[in-house]
Amino acid sequence: MDSLKEDLKKQIIEQLNLEDLTVADIADDALLFNDQGLGLDSIDALELIVLLEKYHGIQLTNPEEGKEAFKSIDTMAAYINKRKAA
């Protein structure tokens, strides 16, 4: 799962054009949509949906699932593993 988390960080940096960040700058448990975390916004949420489909073949159609899945790198990795196991 650690390699998945590292891949997610790289994908987020690339997909959201966060060139000023490195993988090491993003904590696994940092809140993605919080000013103390990455401070992402609703446009970024749409980009994360695209990222899930592009890199992981997962279509997110339930907004409530998205809210839970996109809390942090930890929750995104858990969501991906859960969906791939189903």
PDB file as gemmi writes it, atoms N, CA and C in Angstrom:
CRYST1    1.000    1.000    1.000  90.00  90.00  90.00 P 1                      
ATOM      1  N   MET A   1       0.829  -1.201   0.000  1.00  0.00           N  
ATOM      2  CA  MET A   1       0.000   0.000   0.000  1.00  0.00           C  
ATOM      3  C   MET A   1       0.869   1.259   0.000  1.00  0.00           C  
ATOM      4  N   ASP A   2       2.094   1.167   0.555  1.00  0.00           N  
ATOM      5  CA  ASP A   2       2.956   2.348   0.574  1.00  0.00           C  
ATOM      6  C   ASP A   2       3.319   2.808  -0.832  1.00  0.00           C  
ATOM      7  N   SER A   3       3.530   1.863  -1.743  1.00  0.00           N  
ATOM      8  CA  SER A   3       3.850   2.262  -3.114  1.00  0.00           C  
ATOM      9  C   SER A   3       2.630   2.914  -3.772  1.00  0.00           C  
ATOM     10  N   LEU A   4       1.426   2.447  -3.425  1.00  0.00           N  
ATOM     11  CA  LEU A   4       0.208   3.076  -3.941  1.00  0.00           C  
ATOM     12  C   LEU A   4       0.110   4.514  -3.435  1.00  0.00           C  
ATOM     13  N   LYS A   5       0.410   4.728  -2.171  1.00  0.00           N  
ATOM     14  CA  LYS A   5       0.348   6.082  -1.605  1.00  0.00           C  
ATOM     15  C   LYS A   5       1.369   6.994  -2.287  1.00  0.00           C  
ATOM     16  N   GLU A   6       2.565   6.476  -2.515  1.00  0.00           N  
ATOM     17  CA  GLU A   6       3.585   7.281  -3.196  1.00  0.00           C  
ATOM     18  C   GLU A   6       3.144   7.599  -4.626  1.00  0.00           C  
ATOM     19  N   ASP A   7       2.584   6.601  -5.309  1.00  0.00           N  
ATOM     20  CA  ASP A   7       2.074   6.821  -6.670  1.00  0.00           C  
ATOM     21  C   ASP A   7       0.964   7.871  -6.663  1.00  0.00           C  
ATOM     22  N   LEU A   8       0.056   7.787  -5.693  1.00  0.00           N  
ATOM     23  CA  LEU A   8      -1.031   8.766  -5.598  1.00  0.00           C  
ATOM     24  C   LEU A   8      -0.488  10.181  -5.429  1.00  0.00           C  
ATOM     25  N   LYS A   9       0.507  10.325  -4.579  1.00  0.00           N  
ATOM     26  CA  LYS A   9       1.103  11.653  -4.369  1.00  0.00           C  
ATOM     27  C   LYS A   9       1.697  12.192  -5.666  1.00  0.00           C  
ATOM     28  N   LYS A  10       2.433  11.337  -6.388  1.00  0.00           N  
ATOM     29  CA  LYS A  10       3.013  11.750  -7.668  1.00  0.00           C  
ATOM     30  C   LYS A  10       1.920  12.126  -8.659  1.00  0.00           C  
ATOM     31  N   GLN A  11       0.863  11.313  -8.709  1.00  0.00           N  
ATOM     32  CA  GLN A  11      -0.236  11.567  -9.634  1.00  0.00           C  
ATOM     33  C   GLN A  11      -0.962  12.866  -9.293  1.00  0.00           C  
ATOM     34  N   ILE A  12      -1.165  13.130  -8.005  1.00  0.00           N  
ATOM     35  CA  ILE A  12      -1.827  14.372  -7.581  1.00  0.00           C  
ATOM     36  C   ILE A  12      -0.973  15.575  -7.947  1.00  0.00           C  
ATOM     37  N   ILE A  13       0.315  15.499  -7.686  1.00  0.00           N  
ATOM     38  CA  ILE A  13       1.220  16.603  -8.023  1.00  0.00           C  
ATOM     39  C   ILE A  13       1.168  16.880  -9.523  1.00  0.00           C  
ATOM     40  N   GLU A  14       1.191  15.814 -10.327  1.00  0.00           N  
ATOM     41  CA  GLU A  14       1.163  15.978 -11.787  1.00  0.00           C  
ATOM     42  C   GLU A  14      -0.210  16.465 -12.271  1.00  0.00           C  
ATOM     43  N   GLN A  15      -1.275  15.793 -11.831  1.00  0.00           N  
ATOM     44  CA  GLN A  15      -2.629  16.102 -12.308  1.00  0.00           C  
ATOM     45  C   GLN A  15      -3.071  17.513 -11.935  1.00  0.00           C  
ATOM     46  N   LEU A  16      -2.673  17.969 -10.735  1.00  0.00           N  
ATOM     47  CA  LEU A  16      -3.114  19.281 -10.245  1.00  0.00           C  
ATOM     48  C   LEU A  16      -2.056  20.370 -10.451  1.00  0.00           C  
ATOM     49  N   ASN A  17      -0.981  20.017 -11.152  1.00  0.00           N  
ATOM     50  CA  ASN A  17       0.097  20.985 -11.429  1.00  0.00           C  
ATOM     51  C   ASN A  17       0.622  21.637 -10.156  1.00  0.00           C  
ATOM     52  N   LEU A  18       0.930  20.817  -9.169  1.00  0.00           N  
ATOM     53  CA  LEU A  18       1.454  21.317  -7.887  1.00  0.00           C  
ATOM     54  C   LEU A  18       2.975  21.211  -7.884  1.00  0.00           C  
ATOM     55  N   GLU A  19       3.615  21.887  -8.850  1.00  0.00           N  
ATOM     56  CA  GLU A  19       5.055  21.772  -9.037  1.00  0.00           C  
ATOM     57  C   GLU A  19       5.870  22.205  -7.832  1.00  0.00           C  
ATOM     58  N   ASP A  20       5.288  23.028  -6.961  1.00  0.00           N  
ATOM     59  CA  ASP A  20       6.034  23.499  -5.785  1.00  0.00           C  
ATOM     60  C   ASP A  20       6.044  22.471  -4.662  1.00  0.00           C  
ATOM     61  N   LEU A  21       5.363  21.336  -4.851  1.00  0.00           N  
ATOM     62  CA  LEU A  21       5.330  20.278  -3.844  1.00  0.00           C  
ATOM     63  C   LEU A  21       6.114  19.060  -4.311  1.00  0.00           C  
ATOM     64  N   THR A  22       6.639  18.307  -3.343  1.00  0.00           N  
ATOM     65  CA  THR A  22       7.260  17.019  -3.619  1.00  0.00           C  
ATOM     66  C   THR A  22       6.460  15.946  -2.891  1.00  0.00           C  
ATOM     67  N   VAL A  23       6.728  14.702  -3.219  1.00  0.00           N  
ATOM     68  CA  VAL A  23       6.054  13.585  -2.557  1.00  0.00           C  
ATOM     69  C   VAL A  23       6.254  13.678  -1.046  1.00  0.00           C  
ATOM     70  N   ALA A  24       7.457  14.061  -0.625  1.00  0.00           N  
ATOM     71  CA  ALA A  24       7.770  14.155   0.807  1.00  0.00           C  
ATOM     72  C   ALA A  24       6.973  15.254   1.512  1.00  0.00           C  
ATOM     73  N   ASP A  25       6.497  16.243   0.764  1.00  0.00           N  
ATOM     74  CA  ASP A  25       5.733  17.347   1.352  1.00  0.00           C  
ATOM     75  C   ASP A  25       4.306  16.952   1.735  1.00  0.00           C  
ATOM     76  N   ILE A  26       3.829  15.843   1.207  1.00  0.00           N  
ATOM     77  CA  ILE A  26       2.437  15.445   1.416  1.00  0.00           C  
ATOM     78  C   ILE A  26       2.391  14.282   2.406  1.00  0.00           C  
ATOM     79  N   ALA A  27       1.865  14.541   3.594  1.00  0.00           N  
ATOM     80  CA  ALA A  27       1.722  13.493   4.607  1.00  0.00           C  
ATOM     81  C   ALA A  27       0.558  12.583   4.217  1.00  0.00           C  
ATOM     82  N   ASP A  28       0.682  11.305   4.526  1.00  0.00           N  
ATOM     83  CA  ASP A  28      -0.367  10.344   4.189  1.00  0.00           C  
ATOM     84  C   ASP A  28      -1.703  10.702   4.816  1.00  0.00           C  
ATOM     85  N   ASP A  29      -1.663  11.305   6.004  1.00  0.00           N  
ATOM     86  CA  ASP A  29      -2.909  11.623   6.716  1.00  0.00           C  
ATOM     87  C   ASP A  29      -3.300  13.094   6.624  1.00  0.00           C  
ATOM     88  N   ALA A  30      -2.584  13.872   5.821  1.00  0.00           N  
ATOM     89  CA  ALA A  30      -2.916  15.299   5.663  1.00  0.00           C  
ATOM     90  C   ALA A  30      -4.255  15.444   4.947  1.00  0.00           C  
ATOM     91  N   LEU A  31      -5.087  16.344   5.442  1.00  0.00           N  
ATOM     92  CA  LEU A  31      -6.384  16.583   4.813  1.00  0.00           C  
ATOM     93  C   LEU A  31      -6.166  17.286   3.471  1.00  0.00           C  
ATOM     94  N   LEU A  32      -6.763  16.743   2.422  1.00  0.00           N  
ATOM     95  CA  LEU A  32      -6.560  17.288   1.091  1.00  0.00           C  
ATOM     96  C   LEU A  32      -7.317  18.595   0.873  1.00  0.00           C  
ATOM     97  N   PHE A  33      -8.493  18.723   1.498  1.00  0.00           N  
ATOM     98  CA  PHE A  33      -9.343  19.898   1.272  1.00  0.00           C  
ATOM     99  C   PHE A  33      -9.421  20.773   2.511  1.00  0.00           C  
ATOM    100  N   ASN A  34      -8.282  21.020   3.137  1.00  0.00           N  
ATOM    101  CA  ASN A  34      -8.209  21.803   4.357  1.00  0.00           C  
ATOM    102  C   ASN A  34      -7.003  22.716   4.239  1.00  0.00           C  
ATOM    103  N   ASP A  35      -7.109  23.929   4.778  1.00  0.00           N  
ATOM    104  CA  ASP A  35      -6.001  24.877   4.676  1.00  0.00           C  
ATOM    105  C   ASP A  35      -4.749  24.393   5.398  1.00  0.00           C  
ATOM    106  N   GLN A  36      -4.916  23.534   6.420  1.00  0.00           N  
ATOM    107  CA  GLN A  36      -3.740  22.974   7.090  1.00  0.00           C  
ATOM    108  C   GLN A  36      -3.151  21.814   6.283  1.00  0.00           C  
ATOM    109  N   GLY A  37      -3.903  21.304   5.318  1.00  0.00           N  
ATOM    110  CA  GLY A  37      -3.419  20.235   4.445  1.00  0.00           C  
ATOM    111  C   GLY A  37      -2.992  20.828   3.114  1.00  0.00           C  
ATOM    112  N   LEU A  38      -3.511  20.255   2.028  1.00  0.00           N  
ATOM    113  CA  LEU A  38      -3.156  20.756   0.698  1.00  0.00           C  
ATOM    114  C   LEU A  38      -3.992  21.943   0.268  1.00  0.00           C  
ATOM    115  N   GLY A  39      -5.151  22.138   0.886  1.00  0.00           N  
ATOM    116  CA  GLY A  39      -5.993  23.277   0.537  1.00  0.00           C  
ATOM    117  C   GLY A  39      -6.631  23.166  -0.843  1.00  0.00           C  
ATOM    118  N   LEU A  40      -6.970  21.951  -1.253  1.00  0.00           N  
ATOM    119  CA  LEU A  40      -7.592  21.764  -2.560  1.00  0.00           C  
ATOM    120  C   LEU A  40      -9.013  22.327  -2.562  1.00  0.00           C  
ATOM    121  N   ASP A  41      -9.543  22.579  -3.771  1.00  0.00           N  
ATOM    122  CA  ASP A  41     -10.899  23.128  -3.893  1.00  0.00           C  
ATOM    123  C   ASP A  41     -11.763  22.220  -4.763  1.00  0.00           C  
ATOM    124  N   SER A  42     -12.968  22.673  -5.087  1.00  0.00           N  
ATOM    125  CA  SER A  42     -13.921  21.826  -5.817  1.00  0.00           C  
ATOM    126  C   SER A  42     -13.442  21.487  -7.231  1.00  0.00           C  
ATOM    127  N   ILE A  43     -12.716  22.380  -7.867  1.00  0.00           N  
ATOM    128  CA  ILE A  43     -12.159  22.088  -9.195  1.00  0.00           C  
ATOM    129  C   ILE A  43     -11.129  20.962  -9.067  1.00  0.00           C  
ATOM    130  N   ASP A  44     -10.337  21.013  -8.004  1.00  0.00           N  
ATOM    131  CA  ASP A  44      -9.357  19.961  -7.760  1.00  0.00           C  
ATOM    132  C   ASP A  44     -10.055  18.621  -7.527  1.00  0.00           C  
ATOM    133  N   ALA A  45     -11.222  18.643  -6.882  1.00  0.00           N  
ATOM    134  CA  ALA A  45     -11.976  17.408  -6.650  1.00  0.00           C  
ATOM    135  C   ALA A  45     -12.335  16.752  -7.979  1.00  0.00           C  
ATOM    136  N   LEU A  46     -12.726  17.555  -8.957  1.00  0.00           N  
ATOM    137  CA  LEU A  46     -13.036  17.019 -10.286  1.00  0.00           C  
ATOM    138  C   LEU A  46     -11.794  16.385 -10.916  1.00  0.00           C  
ATOM    139  N   GLU A  47     -10.660  17.022 -10.714  1.00  0.00           N  
ATOM    140  CA  GLU A  47      -9.399  16.482 -11.231  1.00  0.00           C  
ATOM    141  C   GLU A  47      -9.050  15.155 -10.553  1.00  0.00           C  
ATOM    142  N   LEU A  48      -9.371  15.034  -9.258  1.00  0.00           N  
ATOM    143  CA  LEU A  48      -9.110  13.782  -8.551  1.00  0.00           C  
ATOM    144  C   LEU A  48      -9.997  12.657  -9.093  1.00  0.00           C  
ATOM    145  N   ILE A  49     -11.220  12.991  -9.472  1.00  0.00           N  
ATOM    146  CA  ILE A  49     -12.117  11.999 -10.081  1.00  0.00           C  
ATOM    147  C   ILE A  49     -11.518  11.508 -11.400  1.00  0.00           C  
ATOM    148  N   VAL A  50     -11.001  12.439 -12.196  1.00  0.00           N  
ATOM    149  CA  VAL A  50     -10.344  12.083 -13.459  1.00  0.00           C  
ATOM    150  C   VAL A  50      -9.114  11.217 -13.174  1.00  0.00           C  
ATOM    151  N   LEU A  51      -8.354  11.569 -12.156  1.00  0.00           N  
ATOM    152  CA  LEU A  51      -7.154  10.825 -11.775  1.00  0.00           C  
ATOM    153  C   LEU A  51      -7.510   9.371 -11.436  1.00  0.00           C  
ATOM    154  N   LEU A  52      -8.568   9.167 -10.659  1.00  0.00           N  
ATOM    155  CA  LEU A  52      -8.984   7.813 -10.289  1.00  0.00           C  
ATOM    156  C   LEU A  52      -9.288   6.965 -11.520  1.00  0.00           C  
ATOM    157  N   GLU A  53      -9.965   7.570 -12.474  1.00  0.00           N  
ATOM    158  CA  GLU A  53     -10.321   6.820 -13.680  1.00  0.00           C  
ATOM    159  C   GLU A  53      -9.100   6.594 -14.572  1.00  0.00           C  
ATOM    160  N   LYS A  54      -8.304   7.638 -14.753  1.00  0.00           N  
ATOM    161  CA  LYS A  54      -7.147   7.579 -15.653  1.00  0.00           C  
ATOM    162  C   LYS A  54      -6.092   6.572 -15.185  1.00  0.00           C  
ATOM    163  N   TYR A  55      -5.725   6.630 -13.920  1.00  0.00           N  
ATOM    164  CA  TYR A  55      -4.628   5.811 -13.408  1.00  0.00           C  
ATOM    165  C   TYR A  55      -5.081   4.494 -12.783  1.00  0.00           C  
ATOM    166  N   HIS A  56      -6.322   4.441 -12.300  1.00  0.00           N  
ATOM    167  CA  HIS A  56      -6.741   3.275 -11.521  1.00  0.00           C  
ATOM    168  C   HIS A  56      -7.989   2.586 -12.074  1.00  0.00           C  
ATOM    169  N   GLY A  57      -8.565   3.126 -13.151  1.00  0.00           N  
ATOM    170  CA  GLY A  57      -9.715   2.504 -13.783  1.00  0.00           C  
ATOM    171  C   GLY A  57     -10.966   2.496 -12.923  1.00  0.00           C  
ATOM    172  N   ILE A  58     -11.067   3.462 -12.013  1.00  0.00           N  
ATOM    173  CA  ILE A  58     -12.196   3.521 -11.092  1.00  0.00           C  
ATOM    174  C   ILE A  58     -13.064   4.735 -11.425  1.00  0.00           C  
ATOM    175  N   GLN A  59     -14.345   4.484 -11.671  1.00  0.00           N  
ATOM    176  CA  GLN A  59     -15.292   5.577 -11.905  1.00  0.00           C  
ATOM    177  C   GLN A  59     -16.005   5.885 -10.596  1.00  0.00           C  
ATOM    178  N   LEU A  60     -15.913   7.108 -10.173  1.00  0.00           N  
ATOM    179  CA  LEU A  60     -16.582   7.546  -8.948  1.00  0.00           C  
ATOM    180  C   LEU A  60     -17.862   8.268  -9.349  1.00  0.00           C  
ATOM    181  N   THR A  61     -18.999   7.704  -8.997  1.00  0.00           N  
ATOM    182  CA  THR A  61     -20.274   8.296  -9.384  1.00  0.00           C  
ATOM    183  C   THR A  61     -21.086   8.774  -8.187  1.00  0.00           C  
ATOM    184  N   ASN A  62     -20.740   8.317  -6.996  1.00  0.00           N  
ATOM    185  CA  ASN A  62     -21.469   8.697  -5.786  1.00  0.00           C  
ATOM    186  C   ASN A  62     -20.718   9.823  -5.069  1.00  0.00           C  
ATOM    187  N   PRO A  63     -21.302  11.029  -4.985  1.00  0.00           N  
ATOM    188  CA  PRO A  63     -20.618  12.149  -4.335  1.00  0.00           C  
ATOM    189  C   PRO A  63     -20.251  11.872  -2.881  1.00  0.00           C  
ATOM    190  N   GLU A  64     -21.069  11.113  -2.175  1.00  0.00           N  
ATOM    191  CA  GLU A  64     -20.760  10.802  -0.777  1.00  0.00           C  
ATOM    192  C   GLU A  64     -19.509   9.929  -0.665  1.00  0.00           C  
ATOM    193  N   GLU A  65     -19.370   9.006  -1.597  1.00  0.00           N  
ATOM    194  CA  GLU A  65     -18.159   8.179  -1.630  1.00  0.00           C  
ATOM    195  C   GLU A  65     -16.936   9.062  -1.880  1.00  0.00           C  
ATOM    196  N   GLY A  66     -17.089  10.031  -2.757  1.00  0.00           N  
ATOM    197  CA  GLY A  66     -15.985  10.941  -3.065  1.00  0.00           C  
ATOM    198  C   GLY A  66     -15.548  11.740  -1.851  1.00  0.00           C  
ATOM    199  N   LYS A  67     -16.514  12.216  -1.080  1.00  0.00           N  
ATOM    200  CA  LYS A  67     -16.176  12.983   0.125  1.00  0.00           C  
ATOM    201  C   LYS A  67     -15.329  12.161   1.084  1.00  0.00           C  
ATOM    202  N   GLU A  68     -15.696  10.905   1.242  1.00  0.00           N  
ATOM    203  CA  GLU A  68     -14.939  10.023   2.136  1.00  0.00           C  
ATOM    204  C   GLU A  68     -13.588   9.649   1.532  1.00  0.00           C  
ATOM    205  N   ALA A  69     -13.597   9.305   0.263  1.00  0.00           N  
ATOM    206  CA  ALA A  69     -12.372   8.834  -0.394  1.00  0.00           C  
ATOM    207  C   ALA A  69     -11.309   9.920  -0.490  1.00  0.00           C  
ATOM    208  N   PHE A  70     -11.730  11.160  -0.682  1.00  0.00           N  
ATOM    209  CA  PHE A  70     -10.775  12.243  -0.928  1.00  0.00           C  
ATOM    210  C   PHE A  70     -10.361  13.010   0.328  1.00  0.00           C  
ATOM    211  N   LYS A  71     -10.530  12.432   1.496  1.00  0.00           N  
ATOM    212  CA  LYS A  71     -10.117  13.126   2.729  1.00  0.00           C  
ATOM    213  C   LYS A  71      -8.594  13.248   2.809  1.00  0.00           C  
ATOM    214  N   SER A  72      -7.894  12.177   2.471  1.00  0.00           N  
ATOM    215  CA  SER A  72      -6.429  12.164   2.594  1.00  0.00           C  
ATOM    216  C   SER A  72      -5.858  11.114   1.638  1.00  0.00           C  
ATOM    217  N   ILE A  73      -4.548  11.042   1.582  1.00  0.00           N  
ATOM    218  CA  ILE A  73      -3.891  10.004   0.785  1.00  0.00           C  
ATOM    219  C   ILE A  73      -4.256   8.630   1.350  1.00  0.00           C  
ATOM    220  N   ASP A  74      -4.278   8.517   2.681  1.00  0.00           N  
ATOM    221  CA  ASP A  74      -4.647   7.247   3.320  1.00  0.00           C  
ATOM    222  C   ASP A  74      -6.030   6.783   2.865  1.00  0.00           C  
ATOM    223  N   THR A  75      -7.008   7.686   2.883  1.00  0.00           N  
ATOM    224  CA  THR A  75      -8.374   7.291   2.530  1.00  0.00           C  
ATOM    225  C   THR A  75      -8.497   7.009   1.031  1.00  0.00           C  
ATOM    226  N   MET A  76      -7.744   7.730   0.205  1.00  0.00           N  
ATOM    227  CA  MET A  76      -7.770   7.446  -1.239  1.00  0.00           C  
ATOM    228  C   MET A  76      -7.200   6.060  -1.520  1.00  0.00           C  
ATOM    229  N   ALA A  77      -6.084   5.726  -0.885  1.00  0.00           N  
ATOM    230  CA  ALA A  77      -5.463   4.417  -1.095  1.00  0.00           C  
ATOM    231  C   ALA A  77      -6.402   3.301  -0.628  1.00  0.00           C  
ATOM    232  N   ALA A  78      -7.033   3.491   0.516  1.00  0.00           N  
ATOM    233  CA  ALA A  78      -7.969   2.487   1.033  1.00  0.00           C  
ATOM    234  C   ALA A  78      -9.153   2.320   0.075  1.00  0.00           C  
ATOM    235  N   TYR A  79      -9.664   3.430  -0.445  1.00  0.00           N  
ATOM    236  CA  TYR A  79     -10.793   3.386  -1.387  1.00  0.00           C  
ATOM    237  C   TYR A  79     -10.403   2.627  -2.658  1.00  0.00           C  
ATOM    238  N   ILE A  80      -9.226   2.908  -3.195  1.00  0.00           N  
ATOM    239  CA  ILE A  80      -8.761   2.235  -4.408  1.00  0.00           C  
ATOM    240  C   ILE A  80      -8.633   0.740  -4.163  1.00  0.00           C  
ATOM    241  N   ASN A  81      -8.019   0.369  -3.049  1.00  0.00           N  
ATOM    242  CA  ASN A  81      -7.863  -1.054  -2.735  1.00  0.00           C  
ATOM    243  C   ASN A  81      -9.208  -1.736  -2.558  1.00  0.00           C  
ATOM    244  N   LYS A  82     -10.153  -1.067  -1.906  1.00  0.00           N  
ATOM    245  CA  LYS A  82     -11.495  -1.623  -1.695  1.00  0.00           C  
ATOM    246  C   LYS A  82     -12.201  -1.844  -3.026  1.00  0.00           C  
ATOM    247  N   ARG A  83     -12.131  -0.846  -3.901  1.00  0.00           N  
ATOM    248  CA  ARG A  83     -12.818  -0.940  -5.201  1.00  0.00           C  
ATOM    249  C   ARG A  83     -12.177  -2.003  -6.093  1.00  0.00           C  
ATOM    250  N   LYS A  84     -10.859  -2.110  -6.046  1.00  0.00           N  
ATOM    251  CA  LYS A  84     -10.180  -3.105  -6.885  1.00  0.00           C  
ATOM    252  C   LYS A  84     -10.419  -4.525  -6.379  1.00  0.00           C  
ATOM    253  N   ALA A  85     -10.655  -4.665  -5.078  1.00  0.00           N  
ATOM    254  CA  ALA A  85     -10.918  -5.987  -4.500  1.00  0.00           C  
ATOM    255  C   ALA A  85     -12.338  -6.451  -4.778  1.00  0.00           C  
ATOM    256  N   ALA A  86     -13.243  -5.493  -5.054  1.00  0.00           N  
ATOM    257  CA  ALA A  86     -14.665  -5.838  -5.246  1.00  0.00           C  
ATOM    258  C   ALA A  86     -14.922  -6.480  -6.593  1.00  0.00           C  
TER     259      ALA A  86                                                      
END                                                                             
